[in-house]
Amino acid sequence: MSIKILKGNIVYSETSKKLKTCYGYLVVDGELIEGVYETLPECYQDYEVKDLGNRIIIPGLYDLHLHAPQFPYRGLGLDMQLMEWLDTYAFPTEARFSDLEFAEKYYDRFVQEMAKNGTCRAVIFSSIHSESTKLLMNKMEQYGVGGFVGKINMDMLCPDYLNEGTDKSLEDTERWILETKDKYDLVKPCITPRFIPTCSSGLLQGLGKLANKYNLATHSHISEDIDEMKIVHDRYPELDSDGEVYDKFGLLTNRTVMAHCIYPTANEMDLLKIRGVTIAHCPQSNGNVAAGIPPIRKMLNKGINIGLGSDISGGYSLCIFRAMSEAVYLSKLKWLESKKKDDFLSVAEVFYMATKAGGKLFGNVGSFEKGYIFDALVLDDSNFYVDQENLTIEERLERIIHLGDDRNIVQRYVSGKKY
């Protein structure tokens, strides 16, 4: 056996309703959780224990939606609406990732920043460029950030310099899939239409076939913006929603993550639940690009799985603590909008979204339940200068969620390995 034993304040989720806490021992066998114990079992007494003192141990954090090529201009254009922002910043910057020297510089910094901020796995948009997308995947493997990476697909309603053409987009994508699907331990390719307005029916159909052929995850945007949704409705007037369009082309499955879902119809929510789709809630971005406030409580009540995303660069922070904090904040605005009918989110719920709910996409990760893969962060909150003995573990975690940043993250583990 390859046994690791950590001792400290342990916090994790089994459900979204209540945090599980314990001052005790976390036992890991290889890359799998063996158990959490207040008293170390006799069979482990001869193994070395890494005593973390008063520090807090939590599962890894998962970022379910962000755009790697948008990292260079994060914090810019946040006084614009979505479509204007894309034309001004997103599209011109993405074009620069055809230059591998430029891509090397920014992707190296981007992945290191994700790791520093506690992200253990992520679902990431690259650009249309296969070679720089492979470079991004190499960097993730190097720095121990797992997840799914997608070469973006676009063949209409985008600048000419980013329009791949339908056949070339599909051919380049399949070639890239074959080159990367078995290459990495932590990183896998996923099918990534940018969103419906920039993809023809032929492209969406071809991408659906590739997802099915290679059993790949799918990642895109859904029902994010009124102007975007009008384009979709005008193109597919016979269909109810973005969700029905994706479903028509085989792009909604239990391995699909869709960002935002701010304006879902009732039928769309039912469809998302039936297909087992995960929604990536990106509260910082929703506010910054003035898209709106999604009905998270209604979707949770439907039984839809919801994780969190930073949505760099609509969001400006890579730290998933910020996404947790802002998810609570935004839900209170939605609570007021609903005349206090739709309950706002609790700390336990947003922590569950950032860990176990997001982890479902990657397998058994995101909890310290027996048999889960060991992804974890060790947190030090001593910089808040308050006597920790006066606070519960739950209170200390809540304060980190609202006040913490990368300085509070002192260790990071992915698949049992410390990075």
JSON list of N, CA, C and O in Angstrom, two decimals, residues 332-365:
[
{"chain": "A", "resi": 332, "resn": "LYS", "atom": "N", "xyz": [-28.97, 36.30, -3.57]},
{"chain": "A", "resi": 332, "resn": "LYS", "atom": "CA", "xyz": [-29.78, 37.17, -2.72]},
{"chain": "A", "resi": 332, "resn": "LYS", "atom": "C", "xyz": [-30.52, 38.23, -3.53]},
{"chain": "A", "resi": 332, "resn": "LYS", "atom": "O", "xyz": [-31.65, 38.60, -3.22]},
{"chain": "A", "resi": 333, "resn": "LEU", "atom": "N", "xyz": [-29.87, 38.70, -4.61]},
{"chain": "A", "resi": 333, "resn": "LEU", "atom": "CA", "xyz": [-30.57, 39.61, -5.52]},
{"chain": "A", "resi": 333, "resn": "LEU", "atom": "C", "xyz": [-31.73, 38.89, -6.21]},
{"chain": "A", "resi": 333, "resn": "LEU", "atom": "O", "xyz": [-32.81, 39.45, -6.40]},
{"chain": "A", "resi": 334, "resn": "LYS", "atom": "N", "xyz": [-31.50, 37.63, -6.60]},
{"chain": "A", "resi": 334, "resn": "LYS", "atom": "CA", "xyz": [-32.57, 36.84, -7.22]},
{"chain": "A", "resi": 334, "resn": "LYS", "atom": "C", "xyz": [-33.69, 36.57, -6.22]},
{"chain": "A", "resi": 334, "resn": "LYS", "atom": "O", "xyz": [-34.88, 36.56, -6.59]},
{"chain": "A", "resi": 335, "resn": "TRP", "atom": "N", "xyz": [-33.34, 36.36, -4.97]},
{"chain": "A", "resi": 335, "resn": "TRP", "atom": "CA", "xyz": [-34.32, 36.17, -3.90]},
{"chain": "A", "resi": 335, "resn": "TRP", "atom": "C", "xyz": [-35.23, 37.39, -3.77]},
{"chain": "A", "resi": 335, "resn": "TRP", "atom": "O", "xyz": [-36.46, 37.27, -3.69]},
{"chain": "A", "resi": 336, "resn": "LEU", "atom": "N", "xyz": [-34.63, 38.58, -3.81]},
{"chain": "A", "resi": 336, "resn": "LEU", "atom": "CA", "xyz": [-35.42, 39.81, -3.75]},
{"chain": "A", "resi": 336, "resn": "LEU", "atom": "C", "xyz": [-36.29, 39.95, -5.00]},
{"chain": "A", "resi": 336, "resn": "LEU", "atom": "O", "xyz": [-37.46, 40.33, -4.92]},
{"chain": "A", "resi": 337, "resn": "GLU", "atom": "N", "xyz": [-35.70, 39.64, -6.16]},
{"chain": "A", "resi": 337, "resn": "GLU", "atom": "CA", "xyz": [-36.45, 39.73, -7.42]},
{"chain": "A", "resi": 337, "resn": "GLU", "atom": "C", "xyz": [-37.66, 38.80, -7.41]},
{"chain": "A", "resi": 337, "resn": "GLU", "atom": "O", "xyz": [-38.70, 39.12, -8.00]},
{"chain": "A", "resi": 338, "resn": "SER", "atom": "N", "xyz": [-37.54, 37.66, -6.74]},
{"chain": "A", "resi": 338, "resn": "SER", "atom": "CA", "xyz": [-38.64, 36.69, -6.67]},
{"chain": "A", "resi": 338, "resn": "SER", "atom": "C", "xyz": [-39.63, 37.00, -5.55]},
{"chain": "A", "resi": 338, "resn": "SER", "atom": "O", "xyz": [-40.49, 36.18, -5.25]},
{"chain": "A", "resi": 339, "resn": "LYS", "atom": "N", "xyz": [-39.48, 38.19, -4.96]},
{"chain": "A", "resi": 339, "resn": "LYS", "atom": "CA", "xyz": [-40.31, 38.58, -3.82]},
{"chain": "A", "resi": 339, "resn": "LYS", "atom": "C", "xyz": [-40.13, 37.58, -2.66]},
{"chain": "A", "resi": 339, "resn": "LYS", "atom": "O", "xyz": [-41.08, 37.20, -1.97]},
{"chain": "A", "resi": 340, "resn": "LYS", "atom": "N", "xyz": [-38.87, 37.18, -2.48]},
{"chain": "A", "resi": 340, "resn": "LYS", "atom": "CA", "xyz": [-38.42, 36.33, -1.38]},
{"chain": "A", "resi": 340, "resn": "LYS", "atom": "C", "xyz": [-39.03, 34.93, -1.42]},
{"chain": "A", "resi": 340, "resn": "LYS", "atom": "O", "xyz": [-39.14, 34.26, -0.39]},
{"chain": "A", "resi": 341, "resn": "LYS", "atom": "N", "xyz": [-39.32, 34.44, -2.63]},
{"chain": "A", "resi": 341, "resn": "LYS", "atom": "CA", "xyz": [-39.85, 33.08, -2.78]},
{"chain": "A", "resi": 341, "resn": "LYS", "atom": "C", "xyz": [-38.74, 32.07, -3.07]},
{"chain": "A", "resi": 341, "resn": "LYS", "atom": "O", "xyz": [-38.78, 30.94, -2.56]},
{"chain": "A", "resi": 342, "resn": "ASP", "atom": "N", "xyz": [-37.78, 32.44, -3.90]},
{"chain": "A", "resi": 342, "resn": "ASP", "atom": "CA", "xyz": [-36.69, 31.52, -4.27]},
{"chain": "A", "resi": 342, "resn": "ASP", "atom": "C", "xyz": [-35.53, 31.71, -3.30]},
{"chain": "A", "resi": 342, "resn": "ASP", "atom": "O", "xyz": [-34.79, 32.69, -3.38]},
{"chain": "A", "resi": 343, "resn": "ASP", "atom": "N", "xyz": [-35.37, 30.78, -2.38]},
{"chain": "A", "resi": 343, "resn": "ASP", "atom": "CA", "xyz": [-34.36, 30.90, -1.33]},
{"chain": "A", "resi": 343, "resn": "ASP", "atom": "C", "xyz": [-32.97, 31.16, -1.91]},
{"chain": "A", "resi": 343, "resn": "ASP", "atom": "O", "xyz": [-32.59, 30.59, -2.93]},
{"chain": "A", "resi": 344, "resn": "PHE", "atom": "N", "xyz": [-32.22, 32.04, -1.25]},
{"chain": "A", "resi": 344, "resn": "PHE", "atom": "CA", "xyz": [-30.84, 32.27, -1.69]},
{"chain": "A", "resi": 344, "resn": "PHE", "atom": "C", "xyz": [-29.95, 31.11, -1.24]},
{"chain": "A", "resi": 344, "resn": "PHE", "atom": "O", "xyz": [-30.35, 30.26, -0.43]},
{"chain": "A", "resi": 345, "resn": "LEU", "atom": "N", "xyz": [-28.76, 31.07, -1.80]},
{"chain": "A", "resi": 345, "resn": "LEU", "atom": "CA", "xyz": [-27.86, 29.94, -1.59]},
{"chain": "A", "resi": 345, "resn": "LEU", "atom": "C", "xyz": [-27.14, 30.03, -0.24]},
{"chain": "A", "resi": 345, "resn": "LEU", "atom": "O", "xyz": [-26.78, 31.12, 0.21]},
{"chain": "A", "resi": 346, "resn": "SER", "atom": "N", "xyz": [-26.91, 28.88, 0.35]},
{"chain": "A", "resi": 346, "resn": "SER", "atom": "CA", "xyz": [-26.16, 28.81, 1.60]},
{"chain": "A", "resi": 346, "resn": "SER", "atom": "C", "xyz": [-24.68, 28.55, 1.30]},
{"chain": "A", "resi": 346, "resn": "SER", "atom": "O", "xyz": [-24.30, 28.16, 0.19]},
{"chain": "A", "resi": 347, "resn": "VAL", "atom": "N", "xyz": [-23.85, 28.74, 2.32]},
{"chain": "A", "resi": 347, "resn": "VAL", "atom": "CA", "xyz": [-22.42, 28.43, 2.18]},
{"chain": "A", "resi": 347, "resn": "VAL", "atom": "C", "xyz": [-22.23, 26.96, 1.86]},
{"chain": "A", "resi": 347, "resn": "VAL", "atom": "O", "xyz": [-21.41, 26.59, 1.01]},
{"chain": "A", "resi": 348, "resn": "ALA", "atom": "N", "xyz": [-23.01, 26.08, 2.52]},
{"chain": "A", "resi": 348, "resn": "ALA", "atom": "CA", "xyz": [-22.89, 24.65, 2.25]},
{"chain": "A", "resi": 348, "resn": "ALA", "atom": "C", "xyz": [-23.20, 24.34, 0.78]},
{"chain": "A", "resi": 348, "resn": "ALA", "atom": "O", "xyz": [-22.54, 23.49, 0.17]},
{"chain": "A", "resi": 349, "resn": "GLU", "atom": "N", "xyz": [-24.19, 25.03, 0.21]},
{"chain": "A", "resi": 349, "resn": "GLU", "atom": "CA", "xyz": [-24.56, 24.76, -1.18]},
{"chain": "A", "resi": 349, "resn": "GLU", "atom": "C", "xyz": [-23.49, 25.21, -2.16]},
{"chain": "A", "resi": 349, "resn": "GLU", "atom": "O", "xyz": [-23.17, 24.49, -3.11]},
{"chain": "A", "resi": 350, "resn": "VAL", "atom": "N", "xyz": [-22.92, 26.40, -1.97]},
{"chain": "A", "resi": 350, "resn": "VAL", "atom": "CA", "xyz": [-21.92, 26.87, -2.93]},
{"chain": "A", "resi": 350, "resn": "VAL", "atom": "C", "xyz": [-20.61, 26.09, -2.78]},
{"chain": "A", "resi": 350, "resn": "VAL", "atom": "O", "xyz": [-19.90, 25.88, -3.76]},
{"chain": "A", "resi": 351, "resn": "PHE", "atom": "N", "xyz": [-20.30, 25.65, -1.57]},
{"chain": "A", "resi": 351, "resn": "PHE", "atom": "CA", "xyz": [-19.12, 24.79, -1.38]},
{"chain": "A", "resi": 351, "resn": "PHE", "atom": "C", "xyz": [-19.33, 23.46, -2.10]},
{"chain": "A", "resi": 351, "resn": "PHE", "atom": "O", "xyz": [-18.41, 22.96, -2.76]},
{"chain": "A", "resi": 352, "resn": "TYR", "atom": "N", "xyz": [-20.51, 22.90, -2.00]},
{"chain": "A", "resi": 352, "resn": "TYR", "atom": "CA", "xyz": [-20.85, 21.67, -2.72]},
{"chain": "A", "resi": 352, "resn": "TYR", "atom": "C", "xyz": [-20.72, 21.86, -4.22]},
{"chain": "A", "resi": 352, "resn": "TYR", "atom": "O", "xyz": [-20.17, 21.01, -4.93]},
{"chain": "A", "resi": 353, "resn": "MET", "atom": "N", "xyz": [-21.20, 23.01, -4.75]},
{"chain": "A", "resi": 353, "resn": "MET", "atom": "CA", "xyz": [-21.08, 23.30, -6.18]},
{"chain": "A", "resi": 353, "resn": "MET", "atom": "C", "xyz": [-19.62, 23.33, -6.61]},
{"chain": "A", "resi": 353, "resn": "MET", "atom": "O", "xyz": [-19.26, 22.80, -7.67]},
{"chain": "A", "resi": 354, "resn": "ALA", "atom": "N", "xyz": [-18.78, 23.96, -5.80]},
{"chain": "A", "resi": 354, "resn": "ALA", "atom": "CA", "xyz": [-17.37, 24.15, -6.17]},
{"chain": "A", "resi": 354, "resn": "ALA", "atom": "C", "xyz": [-16.56, 22.87, -6.04]},
{"chain": "A", "resi": 354, "resn": "ALA", "atom": "O", "xyz": [-15.48, 22.75, -6.63]},
{"chain": "A", "resi": 355, "resn": "THR", "atom": "N", "xyz": [-17.07, 21.88, -5.29]},
{"chain": "A", "resi": 355, "resn": "THR", "atom": "CA", "xyz": [-16.32, 20.66, -5.05]},
{"chain": "A", "resi": 355, "resn": "THR", "atom": "C", "xyz": [-17.04, 19.44, -5.64]},
{"chain": "A", "resi": 355, "resn": "THR", "atom": "O", "xyz": [-16.79, 19.06, -6.77]},
{"chain": "A", "resi": 356, "resn": "LYS", "atom": "N", "xyz": [-17.96, 18.86, -4.92]},
{"chain": "A", "resi": 356, "resn": "LYS", "atom": "CA", "xyz": [-18.53, 17.58, -5.34]},
{"chain": "A", "resi": 356, "resn": "LYS", "atom": "C", "xyz": [-19.39, 17.69, -6.60]},
{"chain": "A", "resi": 356, "resn": "LYS", "atom": "O", "xyz": [-19.31, 16.83, -7.49]},
{"chain": "A", "resi": 357, "resn": "ALA", "atom": "N", "xyz": [-20.22, 18.75, -6.71]},
{"chain": "A", "resi": 357, "resn": "ALA", "atom": "CA", "xyz": [-21.06, 18.89, -7.91]},
{"chain": "A", "resi": 357, "resn": "ALA", "atom": "C", "xyz": [-20.21, 19.09, -9.15]},
{"chain": "A", "resi": 357, "resn": "ALA", "atom": "O", "xyz": [-20.46, 18.48, -10.19]},
{"chain": "A", "resi": 358, "resn": "GLY", "atom": "N", "xyz": [-19.21, 19.96, -9.07]},
{"chain": "A", "resi": 358, "resn": "GLY", "atom": "CA", "xyz": [-18.31, 20.17, -10.20]},
{"chain": "A", "resi": 358, "resn": "GLY", "atom": "C", "xyz": [-17.47, 18.95, -10.49]},
{"chain": "A", "resi": 358, "resn": "GLY", "atom": "O", "xyz": [-17.20, 18.61, -11.65]},
{"chain": "A", "resi": 359, "resn": "GLY", "atom": "N", "xyz": [-17.09, 18.22, -9.44]},
{"chain": "A", "resi": 359, "resn": "GLY", "atom": "CA", "xyz": [-16.25, 17.05, -9.62]},
{"chain": "A", "resi": 359, "resn": "GLY", "atom": "C", "xyz": [-16.91, 15.90, -10.34]},
{"chain": "A", "resi": 359, "resn": "GLY", "atom": "O", "xyz": [-16.23, 15.04, -10.90]},
{"chain": "A", "resi": 360, "resn": "LYS", "atom": "N", "xyz": [-18.25, 15.88, -10.37]},
{"chain": "A", "resi": 360, "resn": "LYS", "atom": "CA", "xyz": [-18.96, 14.78, -11.03]},
{"chain": "A", "resi": 360, "resn": "LYS", "atom": "C", "xyz": [-18.56, 14.63, -12.49]},
{"chain": "A", "resi": 360, "resn": "LYS", "atom": "O", "xyz": [-18.57, 13.53, -13.04]},
{"chain": "A", "resi": 361, "resn": "LEU", "atom": "N", "xyz": [-18.22, 15.73, -13.13]},
{"chain": "A", "resi": 361, "resn": "LEU", "atom": "CA", "xyz": [-17.83, 15.68, -14.54]},
{"chain": "A", "resi": 361, "resn": "LEU", "atom": "C", "xyz": [-16.57, 14.85, -14.76]},
{"chain": "A", "resi": 361, "resn": "LEU", "atom": "O", "xyz": [-16.36, 14.28, -15.83]},
{"chain": "A", "resi": 362, "resn": "PHE", "atom": "N", "xyz": [-15.72, 14.79, -13.75]},
{"chain": "A", "resi": 362, "resn": "PHE", "atom": "CA", "xyz": [-14.40, 14.17, -13.90]},
{"chain": "A", "resi": 362, "resn": "PHE", "atom": "C", "xyz": [-14.34, 12.78, -13.26]},
{"chain": "A", "resi": 362, "resn": "PHE", "atom": "O", "xyz": [-13.28, 12.17, -13.21]},
{"chain": "A", "resi": 363, "resn": "GLY", "atom": "N", "xyz": [-15.47, 12.30, -12.77]},
{"chain": "A", "resi": 363, "resn": "GLY", "atom": "CA", "xyz": [-15.49, 11.01, -12.09]},
{"chain": "A", "resi": 363, "resn": "GLY", "atom": "C", "xyz": [-15.72, 11.20, -10.61]},
{"chain": "A", "resi": 363, "resn": "GLY", "atom": "O", "xyz": [-16.34, 12.16, -10.18]},
{"chain": "A", "resi": 364, "resn": "ASN", "atom": "N", "xyz": [-15.21, 10.30, -9.80]},
{"chain": "A", "resi": 364, "resn": "ASN", "atom": "CA", "xyz": [-15.36, 10.39, -8.34]},
{"chain": "A", "resi": 364, "resn": "ASN", "atom": "C", "xyz": [-14.30, 11.31, -7.75]},
{"chain": "A", "resi": 364, "resn": "ASN", "atom": "O", "xyz": [-13.33, 10.86, -7.15]},
{"chain": "A", "resi": 365, "resn": "VAL", "atom": "N", "xyz": [-14.51, 12.60, -7.91]},
{"chain": "A", "resi": 365, "resn": "VAL", "atom": "CA", "xyz": [-13.63, 13.59, -7.28]},
{"chain": "A", "resi": 365, "resn": "VAL", "atom": "C", "xyz": [-14.50, 14.66, -6.63]},
{"chain": "A", "resi": 365, "resn": "VAL", "atom": "O", "xyz": [-15.68, 14.81, -6.98]}
]
